[in-house]
Short mmCIF file of C-alpha atoms in Angstrom, two decimals:
data_model
loop_
_atom_site.label_atom_id
_atom_site.label_comp_id
_atom_site.label_asym_id
_atom_site.label_seq_id
_atom_site.Cartn_x
_atom_site.Cartn_y
_atom_site.Cartn_z
CA MET A 20 0.03 -0.01 0.05
CA SER A 21 1.30 3.52 -0.76
CA SER A 22 0.23 6.73 0.73
CA VAL A 23 0.98 10.15 -0.64
CA ARG A 24 1.21 12.91 1.95
CA PRO A 25 1.84 16.58 1.84
CA GLU A 26 5.93 18.38 3.11
CA SER A 27 16.97 27.86 3.11
CA ALA A 28 18.55 30.58 1.98
CA ALA A 29 18.83 29.64 -1.64
CA ALA A 30 19.33 31.67 -4.74
CA PRO A 31 16.56 31.14 -7.27
CA VAL A 32 17.03 28.14 -9.52
CA PRO A 33 17.85 29.53 -12.99
CA ASP A 34 14.96 29.03 -15.59
CA ASN A 35 17.56 27.44 -17.94
CA ALA A 36 18.77 24.99 -15.40
CA PRO A 37 18.97 21.42 -16.72
CA GLY A 38 15.79 19.66 -16.20
CA LEU A 39 13.70 22.69 -15.20
CA ALA A 40 13.07 24.75 -18.35
CA HIS A 41 10.16 23.40 -20.23
CA PRO A 42 10.34 22.60 -24.03
CA ALA A 43 9.19 25.03 -26.65
CA TRP A 44 6.09 23.09 -27.56
CA LEU A 45 4.92 23.04 -23.95
CA ALA A 46 5.64 26.78 -23.60
CA ARG A 47 3.23 27.42 -26.56
CA LEU A 48 0.69 25.11 -25.17
CA LEU A 49 0.88 26.49 -21.61
CA PRO A 50 2.46 29.92 -21.92
CA ARG A 51 1.58 31.02 -18.32
CA LEU A 52 2.76 27.86 -16.65
CA PRO A 53 5.81 28.55 -14.30
CA ALA A 54 9.20 27.51 -15.68
CA TRP A 55 9.94 25.31 -12.80
CA LEU A 56 6.71 23.28 -13.03
CA PRO A 57 6.54 21.28 -16.31
CA VAL A 58 9.67 19.04 -16.18
CA ALA A 59 10.31 18.98 -12.45
CA ALA A 60 6.72 18.66 -11.19
CA LEU A 61 5.31 16.69 -13.98
CA GLY A 62 8.37 14.29 -13.80
CA ASN A 63 7.78 13.84 -10.08
CA LEU A 64 4.05 13.36 -10.73
CA VAL A 65 4.81 10.61 -13.21
CA ALA A 66 7.00 8.89 -10.64
CA LYS A 67 4.30 9.31 -8.10
CA LEU A 68 1.79 7.76 -10.39
CA LEU A 69 4.00 4.75 -10.87
CA ILE A 70 4.38 4.53 -7.06
CA VAL A 71 0.72 4.65 -6.53
CA ALA A 72 -0.03 2.15 -9.32
CA LEU A 73 2.35 -0.22 -7.66
CA GLY A 74 0.98 0.48 -4.15
CA LEU A 75 -2.56 -0.06 -5.41
CA ALA A 76 -1.56 -3.29 -7.01
CA ILE A 77 -0.09 -4.47 -3.57
CA THR A 78 -3.32 -3.11 -1.93
CA VAL A 79 -5.43 -5.25 -4.30
CA VAL A 80 -3.49 -8.41 -3.62
CA VAL A 81 -3.81 -7.92 0.20
CA ALA A 82 -7.35 -6.47 0.16
CA ARG A 83 -8.79 -9.37 -1.86
CA GLN A 84 -7.79 -11.64 1.01
CA GLY A 85 -10.38 -9.83 3.14
CA PRO A 86 -10.79 -6.65 5.19
CA LYS A 87 -9.22 -8.08 8.22
CA VAL A 88 -5.85 -8.93 6.39
CA GLN A 89 -6.03 -5.42 4.78
CA GLY A 90 -6.57 -3.87 8.19
CA ALA A 91 -3.58 -5.63 9.67
CA PHE A 92 -1.38 -4.50 6.72
CA ALA A 93 -2.50 -0.88 6.97
CA LEU A 94 -1.71 -0.75 10.76
CA PHE A 95 1.82 -2.14 10.03
CA VAL A 96 2.50 0.32 7.36
CA ALA A 97 1.34 3.12 9.65
CA VAL A 98 3.91 2.01 12.27
CA GLU A 99 6.61 1.86 9.71
CA SER A 100 5.65 5.41 8.60
CA ALA A 101 5.90 6.64 12.11
CA LEU A 102 9.52 5.25 12.32
CA LEU A 103 10.45 6.92 9.09
CA THR A 104 8.88 10.35 9.96
CA LEU A 105 10.33 10.36 13.51
CA PHE A 106 13.86 10.55 12.08
CA SER A 107 13.08 12.44 8.87
CA GLY A 108 14.72 15.68 10.32
CA LEU A 109 18.17 14.36 9.26
CA GLY A 110 17.21 14.34 5.55
CA LEU A 111 15.43 17.79 5.76
CA TRP A 112 18.45 19.29 7.48
CA LEU A 113 20.71 18.10 4.74
CA ALA A 114 18.17 19.45 2.20
CA ARG A 115 18.15 22.85 3.92
CA GLN A 116 22.00 22.99 3.87
CA MET A 117 22.11 22.15 0.18
CA SER A 118 19.30 24.56 -0.87
CA GLN A 119 20.94 27.42 1.03
CA GLN A 120 23.81 27.24 -1.35
CA GLY A 121 21.66 28.06 -4.35
CA GLY A 122 23.52 28.30 -7.69
CA ALA A 123 26.88 28.94 -6.04
CA PRO A 124 27.85 25.83 -4.04
CA SER A 125 30.37 26.71 -1.32
CA VAL A 126 30.46 23.64 1.05
CA ARG A 127 31.30 20.00 0.76
CA ALA A 128 28.28 17.66 0.72
CA LEU A 129 30.11 14.38 1.33
CA PRO A 130 31.10 14.92 5.03
CA MET A 131 27.51 16.13 5.79
CA LEU A 132 26.00 13.29 4.03
CA ARG A 133 28.33 10.69 5.82
CA GLY A 134 27.36 12.20 9.20
CA VAL A 135 23.59 11.98 8.84
CA LEU A 136 23.77 8.55 7.36
CA ARG A 137 25.77 7.34 10.33
CA ALA A 138 23.15 8.91 12.57
CA ALA A 139 20.36 7.36 10.60
CA VAL A 140 21.84 3.82 11.02
CA SER A 141 22.43 4.33 14.73
CA LEU A 142 18.89 5.66 15.34
CA GLY A 143 17.53 2.62 13.37
CA LEU A 144 19.35 0.28 15.60
CA VAL A 145 17.73 1.90 18.68
CA ALA A 146 14.31 1.62 16.98
CA SER A 147 15.04 -2.05 16.29
CA VAL A 148 15.44 -2.82 19.99
CA VAL A 149 12.12 -1.10 20.77
CA LEU A 150 10.23 -2.82 18.02
CA LEU A 151 11.62 -6.28 18.98
CA GLY A 152 10.32 -5.58 22.43
CA VAL A 153 6.87 -4.64 21.24
CA SER A 154 6.78 -7.77 18.95
CA TRP A 155 7.78 -10.09 21.79
CA TRP A 156 5.06 -8.62 24.03
CA ALA A 157 2.19 -8.35 21.48
CA GLN A 158 -0.08 -11.20 20.52
CA ALA A 159 -2.34 -9.78 17.81
CA LEU A 160 -1.59 -8.80 14.19
CA PRO A 161 0.10 -6.77 13.02
CA TYR A 162 2.01 -5.93 16.19
CA SER A 163 3.25 -9.50 16.71
CA GLN A 164 5.06 -9.27 13.32
CA LEU A 165 6.87 -5.99 14.14
CA TRP A 166 10.09 -8.10 14.43
CA LEU A 167 10.22 -7.93 10.68
CA LEU A 168 10.32 -4.13 10.75
CA ALA A 169 13.01 -4.27 13.50
CA LEU A 170 15.31 -6.22 11.16
CA ALA A 171 15.02 -3.68 8.47
CA ALA A 172 14.87 -0.51 10.67
CA PRO A 173 18.55 0.36 10.38
CA PHE A 174 18.28 0.37 6.63
CA LEU A 175 14.90 1.95 6.10
CA LEU A 176 16.09 5.28 7.48
CA LEU A 177 18.70 5.64 4.77
CA VAL A 178 16.32 6.67 1.97
CA PRO A 179 14.64 9.70 3.60
CA THR A 180 18.09 10.72 4.84
CA ALA A 181 20.13 10.29 1.64
CA THR A 182 17.56 11.93 -0.63
CA GLY A 183 17.82 15.12 1.31
CA LEU A 184 21.02 15.69 -0.81
CA TRP A 185 18.94 15.74 -4.02
CA LEU A 186 15.94 17.51 -2.50
CA GLY A 187 18.04 20.46 -1.52
CA GLU A 188 19.51 20.63 -5.05
CA GLY A 189 16.09 20.43 -6.75
CA ARG A 190 17.19 17.29 -8.55
CA MET A 191 14.09 15.03 -8.94
CA TRP A 192 15.25 11.92 -10.89
CA PRO A 193 17.32 10.29 -8.18
CA ILE A 194 14.41 10.75 -5.58
CA ASN A 195 11.91 9.43 -8.16
CA VAL A 196 14.02 6.32 -8.77
CA ALA A 197 14.37 5.61 -5.15
CA GLN A 198 10.69 6.03 -4.54
CA VAL A 199 9.56 3.86 -7.45
CA ALA A 200 11.98 1.13 -6.83
CA ALA A 201 10.86 0.22 -3.42
CA PRO A 202 7.24 -0.72 -4.19
CA ALA A 203 8.42 -2.37 -7.46
CA LEU A 204 10.63 -4.67 -5.52
CA VAL A 205 7.88 -5.37 -2.99
CA LEU A 206 5.39 -6.30 -5.81
CA LEU A 207 8.10 -8.57 -7.37
CA GLY A 208 8.65 -10.21 -4.01
CA LEU A 209 4.94 -10.89 -3.62
CA LEU A 210 4.77 -12.37 -7.13
CA GLY A 211 7.71 -14.64 -6.33
CA ALA A 212 6.33 -15.78 -3.03
CA GLY A 213 3.01 -16.53 -4.75
CA TRP A 214 4.82 -18.61 -7.34
CA LEU A 215 6.92 -20.48 -4.83
CA THR A 216 3.92 -21.48 -2.77
CA GLN A 217 1.80 -22.30 -5.83
CA GLY A 218 -1.37 -20.87 -4.40
CA ALA A 219 -1.27 -22.69 -1.12
CA VAL A 220 -0.97 -19.63 1.06
CA ARG A 221 -3.87 -18.65 3.33
CA SER A 222 -4.69 -15.39 4.86
CA ALA A 223 -2.46 -15.38 7.89
CA PRO A 224 0.68 -16.64 6.13
CA LEU A 225 -0.02 -14.17 3.35
CA VAL A 226 0.11 -11.32 5.77
CA VAL A 227 3.59 -12.43 6.83
CA LEU A 228 4.66 -12.84 3.29
CA VAL A 229 3.45 -9.33 2.42
CA LEU A 230 5.19 -7.80 5.35
CA THR A 231 8.43 -9.61 4.61
CA ALA A 232 8.36 -8.55 0.99
CA TRP A 233 7.50 -5.00 2.03
CA VAL A 234 10.40 -4.55 4.42
CA SER A 235 12.82 -6.52 2.32
CA GLY A 236 12.21 -4.56 -0.86
CA LYS A 237 12.48 -1.28 0.93
CA ALA A 238 15.62 -2.23 2.71
CA ILE A 239 17.40 -3.25 -0.45
CA VAL A 240 16.42 -0.04 -2.13
CA ALA A 241 17.67 1.94 0.99
CA VAL A 242 21.09 0.48 0.83
CA LEU A 243 21.49 0.99 -2.90
CA THR A 244 20.26 4.67 -2.51
CA ALA A 245 22.66 5.39 0.22
CA VAL A 246 25.59 4.06 -1.82
CA TYR A 247 24.58 6.05 -4.88
CA ALA A 248 24.21 9.20 -2.77
CA LEU A 249 27.69 8.80 -1.35
CA HIS A 250 29.03 8.37 -4.81
CA ASP A 251 27.22 11.32 -6.11
CA ALA A 252 28.28 13.57 -3.24
CA ALA A 253 31.93 12.52 -3.83
CA GLN A 254 31.69 13.37 -7.46
CA ARG A 255 30.03 16.68 -6.74
CA ASP A 256 32.74 17.61 -4.34
CA ASP A 257 35.55 16.61 -6.60
CA ALA A 258 34.05 18.67 -9.39
CA LEU A 259 33.89 21.79 -7.25
CA GLY A 260 37.45 21.12 -6.10
CA ALA A 261 39.40 24.21 -5.13
CA ASN A 262 36.23 26.34 -4.77
CA LEU A 263 35.43 24.55 -1.47
CA GLY A 264 37.19 25.03 1.83
CA ALA A 265 39.40 22.08 2.73
CA SER A 266 38.35 22.16 6.41
CA PHE A 267 34.57 22.18 5.87
CA GLY A 268 34.16 18.46 6.61
CA ALA A 269 34.89 18.80 10.32
CA GLN A 270 32.82 21.95 10.51
CA ALA A 271 29.84 20.25 8.83
CA VAL A 272 29.78 17.47 11.35
CA ALA A 273 29.92 19.87 14.31
CA ARG A 274 27.26 22.02 12.68
CA TRP A 275 24.91 18.99 12.46
CA GLN A 276 25.53 18.16 16.07
CA SER A 277 24.75 21.71 17.15
CA GLN A 278 21.50 21.76 15.33
CA TRP A 279 19.93 18.63 16.85
CA PRO A 280 17.15 20.64 18.40
CA PHE A 281 16.08 21.73 14.88
CA ILE A 282 16.30 18.18 13.58
CA ALA A 283 14.36 16.76 16.46
CA THR A 284 11.70 19.33 16.02
CA ILE A 285 11.24 18.26 12.47
CA GLY A 286 10.90 14.68 13.56
CA VAL A 287 8.35 15.36 16.28
CA THR A 288 6.55 17.71 13.82
CA ASN A 289 6.42 14.94 11.23
CA VAL A 290 5.19 12.34 13.63
CA VAL A 291 2.40 14.69 14.74
CA SER A 292 1.60 15.18 11.11
CA LEU A 293 1.48 11.32 10.46
CA LEU A 294 -0.84 10.89 13.51
CA ASN A 295 -2.95 13.56 11.83
CA TYR A 296 -3.34 11.23 8.82
CA ARG A 297 -3.39 7.88 10.62
CA ALA A 298 -4.75 8.30 14.12
CA SER A 299 -8.23 7.56 12.81
CA LEU A 300 -7.11 4.03 11.80
CA PHE A 301 -6.23 3.19 15.39
CA LEU A 302 -9.41 4.85 16.57
CA VAL A 303 -11.51 2.69 14.19
CA GLU A 304 -9.55 -0.37 15.42
CA ARG A 305 -10.31 0.52 19.02
CA PHE A 306 -14.06 0.63 18.58
CA HIS A 307 -14.85 -1.64 15.56
CA GLY A 308 -11.86 -4.09 14.90
CA LEU A 309 -9.60 -4.92 12.06
CA SER A 310 -12.23 -5.57 9.40
CA VAL A 311 -13.59 -2.13 9.58
CA VAL A 312 -10.12 -0.75 9.61
CA GLY A 313 -9.61 -2.69 6.39
CA THR A 314 -12.43 -1.00 4.54
CA TYR A 315 -11.70 2.45 5.97
CA SER A 316 -7.98 2.13 5.17
CA VAL A 317 -8.97 1.74 1.49
CA ALA A 318 -11.02 4.87 1.62
CA VAL A 319 -8.13 6.75 3.13
CA THR A 320 -5.68 5.36 0.47
CA VAL A 321 -8.05 6.39 -2.43
CA ALA A 322 -8.69 9.82 -0.87
CA GLU A 323 -4.96 10.61 -0.49
CA LEU A 324 -4.48 10.08 -4.19
CA LEU A 325 -5.45 13.79 -4.45
CA TRP A 326 -2.20 14.56 -2.86
CA LEU A 327 -0.32 13.17 -5.78
CA LEU A 328 -0.68 16.54 -7.50
CA SER A 329 0.13 18.79 -4.48
CA SER A 330 3.12 16.75 -3.28
CA SER A 331 4.63 16.80 -6.83
CA VAL A 332 4.32 20.54 -7.10
CA THR A 333 5.76 21.17 -3.59
CA VAL A 334 8.73 18.84 -3.98
CA SER A 335 9.61 20.56 -7.28
CA ALA A 336 9.35 23.99 -5.74
CA TYR A 337 11.02 23.07 -2.43
CA ALA A 338 14.41 24.90 -3.12
CA ARG A 339 12.70 28.03 -4.27
CA ILE A 340 10.31 28.11 -1.42
CA GLY A 341 13.37 28.11 0.84
CA HIS A 342 14.81 31.28 -0.89
CA PRO A 343 16.31 33.78 1.62
CA ASP A 344 14.39 36.76 0.09
CA PRO A 345 10.92 36.78 1.73
CA ARG A 346 9.48 38.16 -1.42
CA VAL A 347 10.66 35.27 -3.62
CA ALA A 348 9.73 32.61 -1.01
CA ALA A 349 6.27 34.02 -0.48
CA ALA A 350 5.46 34.45 -4.16
CA MET A 351 6.61 30.79 -4.85
CA THR A 352 4.53 29.50 -1.90
CA VAL A 353 1.35 31.39 -3.20
CA GLN A 354 1.80 29.94 -6.62
CA ALA A 355 2.18 26.38 -5.30
CA VAL A 356 -0.83 26.73 -3.02
CA ARG A 357 -2.92 27.96 -5.77
CA ILE A 358 -2.03 25.26 -8.12
CA ASN A 359 -2.47 22.59 -5.44
CA VAL A 360 -5.94 23.59 -4.20
CA LEU A 361 -7.29 24.10 -7.70
CA ALA A 362 -5.97 20.87 -8.95
CA THR A 363 -7.41 18.79 -6.13
CA LEU A 364 -10.77 20.51 -6.18
CA LEU A 365 -11.03 19.62 -9.85
CA ALA A 366 -9.84 16.07 -9.40
CA ALA A 367 -11.97 15.17 -6.33
CA PRO A 368 -15.35 14.47 -8.19
CA VAL A 369 -13.59 12.48 -10.86
CA LEU A 370 -11.84 10.40 -8.21
CA LEU A 371 -15.07 9.76 -6.35
CA ALA A 372 -16.89 8.75 -9.45
CA GLY A 373 -14.15 6.30 -10.47
CA ALA A 374 -13.90 4.80 -6.99
CA TRP A 375 -17.73 4.40 -6.70
CA TRP A 376 -17.59 2.12 -9.67
CA ALA A 377 -14.19 0.45 -9.33
CA LEU A 378 -13.75 -0.44 -5.55
CA PRO A 379 -16.45 -3.06 -5.19
CA TRP A 380 -15.63 -4.56 -8.70
CA VAL A 381 -11.87 -4.77 -8.08
CA LEU A 382 -11.64 -5.55 -4.42
CA GLY A 383 -14.83 -7.28 -3.73
CA GLU A 384 -18.35 -6.40 -2.39
CA ALA A 385 -16.99 -6.00 1.16
CA TYR A 386 -15.40 -2.73 0.03
CA GLN A 387 -18.79 -1.14 -0.86
CA ALA A 388 -18.40 -0.07 2.85
CA SER A 389 -15.46 2.13 1.84
CA LEU A 390 -17.55 4.49 -0.35
CA MET A 391 -19.33 6.63 2.15
CA PRO A 392 -16.15 7.21 4.32
CA LEU A 393 -14.48 8.27 1.06
CA LEU A 394 -17.23 10.73 0.31
CA ALA A 395 -16.80 12.14 3.89
CA LEU A 396 -13.03 12.35 3.51
CA LEU A 397 -12.69 14.13 0.18
CA PRO A 398 -13.70 17.66 1.10
CA GLY A 399 -11.02 17.88 3.91
CA VAL A 400 -8.32 16.04 1.81
CA ALA A 401 -8.83 18.44 -1.10
CA GLY A 402 -8.58 21.50 1.11
CA TYR A 403 -5.56 20.13 2.95
CA ALA A 404 -3.59 19.91 -0.34
CA ALA A 405 -2.23 23.39 0.59
CA ALA A 406 -0.52 22.02 3.70
CA SER A 407 2.62 20.67 1.82
CA SER A 408 3.59 24.03 0.34
CA LEU A 409 2.79 25.95 3.53
CA SER A 410 4.83 23.42 5.62
CA ALA A 411 7.74 23.82 3.20
CA TYR A 412 7.63 27.59 3.76
CA TYR A 413 7.57 27.28 7.54
CA THR A 414 10.45 24.66 7.54
CA ASN A 415 12.74 25.64 4.58
CA HIS A 416 12.20 29.46 4.47
CA LEU A 417 11.46 30.36 8.03
CA GLY A 418 13.47 27.51 9.62
CA ARG A 419 10.52 27.06 12.07
CA PRO A 420 9.25 23.50 11.66
CA GLN A 421 7.41 23.81 14.92
CA LEU A 422 4.71 25.91 13.10
CA SER A 423 4.00 22.82 10.79
CA GLY A 424 3.83 20.76 13.92
CA ALA A 425 1.32 23.18 15.60
CA ILE A 426 -0.93 23.22 12.58
CA ALA A 427 -0.88 19.36 12.22
CA GLY A 428 -1.39 19.08 16.08
CA LEU A 429 -4.45 21.40 15.73
CA SER A 430 -5.88 19.16 12.99
CA LEU A 431 -5.14 16.07 15.02
CA CYS A 432 -6.94 17.48 18.08
CA LEU A 433 -9.94 18.50 16.03
CA SER A 434 -10.16 15.12 14.22
CA PHE A 435 -9.36 12.82 17.09
CA GLY A 436 -11.56 14.72 19.56
CA LEU A 437 -14.52 14.72 17.23
CA GLY A 438 -13.73 11.14 15.97
CA TRP A 439 -13.78 9.94 19.68
CA CYS A 440 -17.49 11.02 19.66
CA LEU A 441 -18.47 10.02 16.16
CA VAL A 442 -16.53 6.75 15.48
CA PRO A 443 -18.38 4.70 18.24
CA LEU A 444 -21.67 5.77 16.74
CA TYR A 445 -21.01 5.94 12.90
CA GLY A 446 -17.97 3.83 12.52
CA ALA A 447 -15.75 4.64 9.50
CA VAL A 448 -18.12 7.36 8.20
CA GLY A 449 -17.72 9.11 11.59
CA ALA A 450 -13.97 8.92 11.23
CA GLY A 451 -14.09 10.33 7.69
CA VAL A 452 -16.26 13.32 8.82
CA ALA A 453 -14.01 14.05 11.75
CA SER A 454 -10.85 13.92 9.63
CA SER A 455 -12.38 16.28 7.18
CA VAL A 456 -13.23 18.84 9.81
CA GLY A 457 -9.86 18.62 11.32
CA TYR A 458 -8.18 19.17 7.90
CA LEU A 459 -10.40 22.18 6.91
CA GLY A 460 -10.14 23.85 10.31
CA ALA A 461 -6.31 23.44 10.44
CA ILE A 462 -5.66 24.57 6.81
CA ALA A 463 -7.57 27.86 7.44
CA VAL A 464 -5.24 28.62 10.43
CA ALA A 465 -2.18 27.54 8.52
CA TYR A 466 -3.06 29.93 5.55
CA GLY A 467 -3.56 32.76 8.17
CA VAL A 468 -0.20 32.08 9.83
CA PHE A 469 1.42 32.17 6.38
CA LEU A 470 -0.06 35.46 5.44
CA LYS A 471 0.99 37.04 8.66
CA HIS A 472 4.69 35.99 8.24
CA ALA A 473 4.69 36.78 4.48
CA GLY A 474 2.95 40.15 4.97
CA LEU A 475 0.40 39.31 2.26
CA PRO A 476 -3.37 40.22 2.19
CA LEU A 477 -6.01 37.58 2.36
CA ARG A 478 -6.90 37.95 -1.29
CA ALA A 479 -3.26 36.62 -2.28
CA LEU A 480 -4.55 33.22 -2.91
CA TRP A 481 -7.00 34.09 -5.64
CA THR A 482 -5.70 37.54 -6.81
CA ARG A 483 -2.96 37.23 -9.50
CA GLY A 484 0.02 39.34 -8.51
CA ALA A 485 -0.94 39.87 -4.94
CA GLY A 486 1.75 37.52 -3.79
CA GLU A 487 4.58 39.00 -5.85
CA ALA A 488 5.75 41.80 -3.53
CA PRO A 489 5.24 40.78 0.08
CA VAL A 490 6.56 42.91 2.93
CA PRO A 491 9.29 41.14 4.88
CA VAL A 492 8.29 40.43 8.54
#
């Protein structure tokens, strides 16, 4: 299963930078489209479409075994996501250091990359011990199988850490390859396991096979990604050569160590954000069991397909959103928010119509129960598409990830508090309504916070040109 969720003093990326300027035929077709969007964002969107296609294929394999199996798998993936997001600050710190250099690199990347990769492996080992303890103590699925995640934990953290190198440079293709390769290997592993067992697998063993394939595929890709990132960073530093200070390596490690509060804040913020997206699954499990979690998790997966568009735009604009000039950063954020919200609002009815027809046919009649929760989720998910760009502004430009955490925390409090009342009475539909209310309430506050820091009027979102000359705060 794949989920798509919304997330520096840098000089602006030149419009003629390799891979960013759009071709002439596209310029004629879409003359007002920003120069950074066509290749970078659309390339990332294509990658995410592949990721989601592979993730949906995995979901179909699991979901057709029954809602209970799907529910156990969804909860396992949620635990894995919590692990990855808790330590995601290492990669975002590295991305911020790279984006602050802009078009004139002045520091060595390799010492920084080595430092954060070592930290990622060490933290993964600590997480392994915790997961082994939980698995030893737990009796029920999926928690009894967390030992699988414990074995892979030291490697899984390498991907979000290593890709910070390319995120800060605005280079999408290595990130895209790493993101696509993991679910591709997972699916190959599932197909291989099915061939070896020759159809003799039943639901419980299938859960173990799925989880084994999931963590194995991601661990292999993580190691390969880290190796390539180290090679790439070494080549970059060699090419820059004499332009870089020879003593920067030692300074970079010290700087990373001195900025651990910033890194920890990002990790806590992202965990809060993840809980905002996934706490409803555990709430539904608490009151209605794994089978209802299974149908509701499918509704969540489908609804979050809307964030394919917004996350692609935000990742492509991430370096520019981190620009040191408040005018440039605010203008880029407004453009990204505008594109994200309009695209998701237009796509939501199409997605609902397709799901209404396809879910029961592809997954089975049991997943008819996913449709009403999906309907309840879509308004909030569409509105929350702006969160990724606003979060990038808080973190990469302002250097204040705690603002993103506060917004996600507000959404979590609203949705969880309302869900505690609605889920016992209305099940998955109540969870969907509660999540939508939390998303919409929090995004309204998030936009207000952005306007205050950017010095922009409320009309900036829908008035063209209003975001081009903000007053620095």
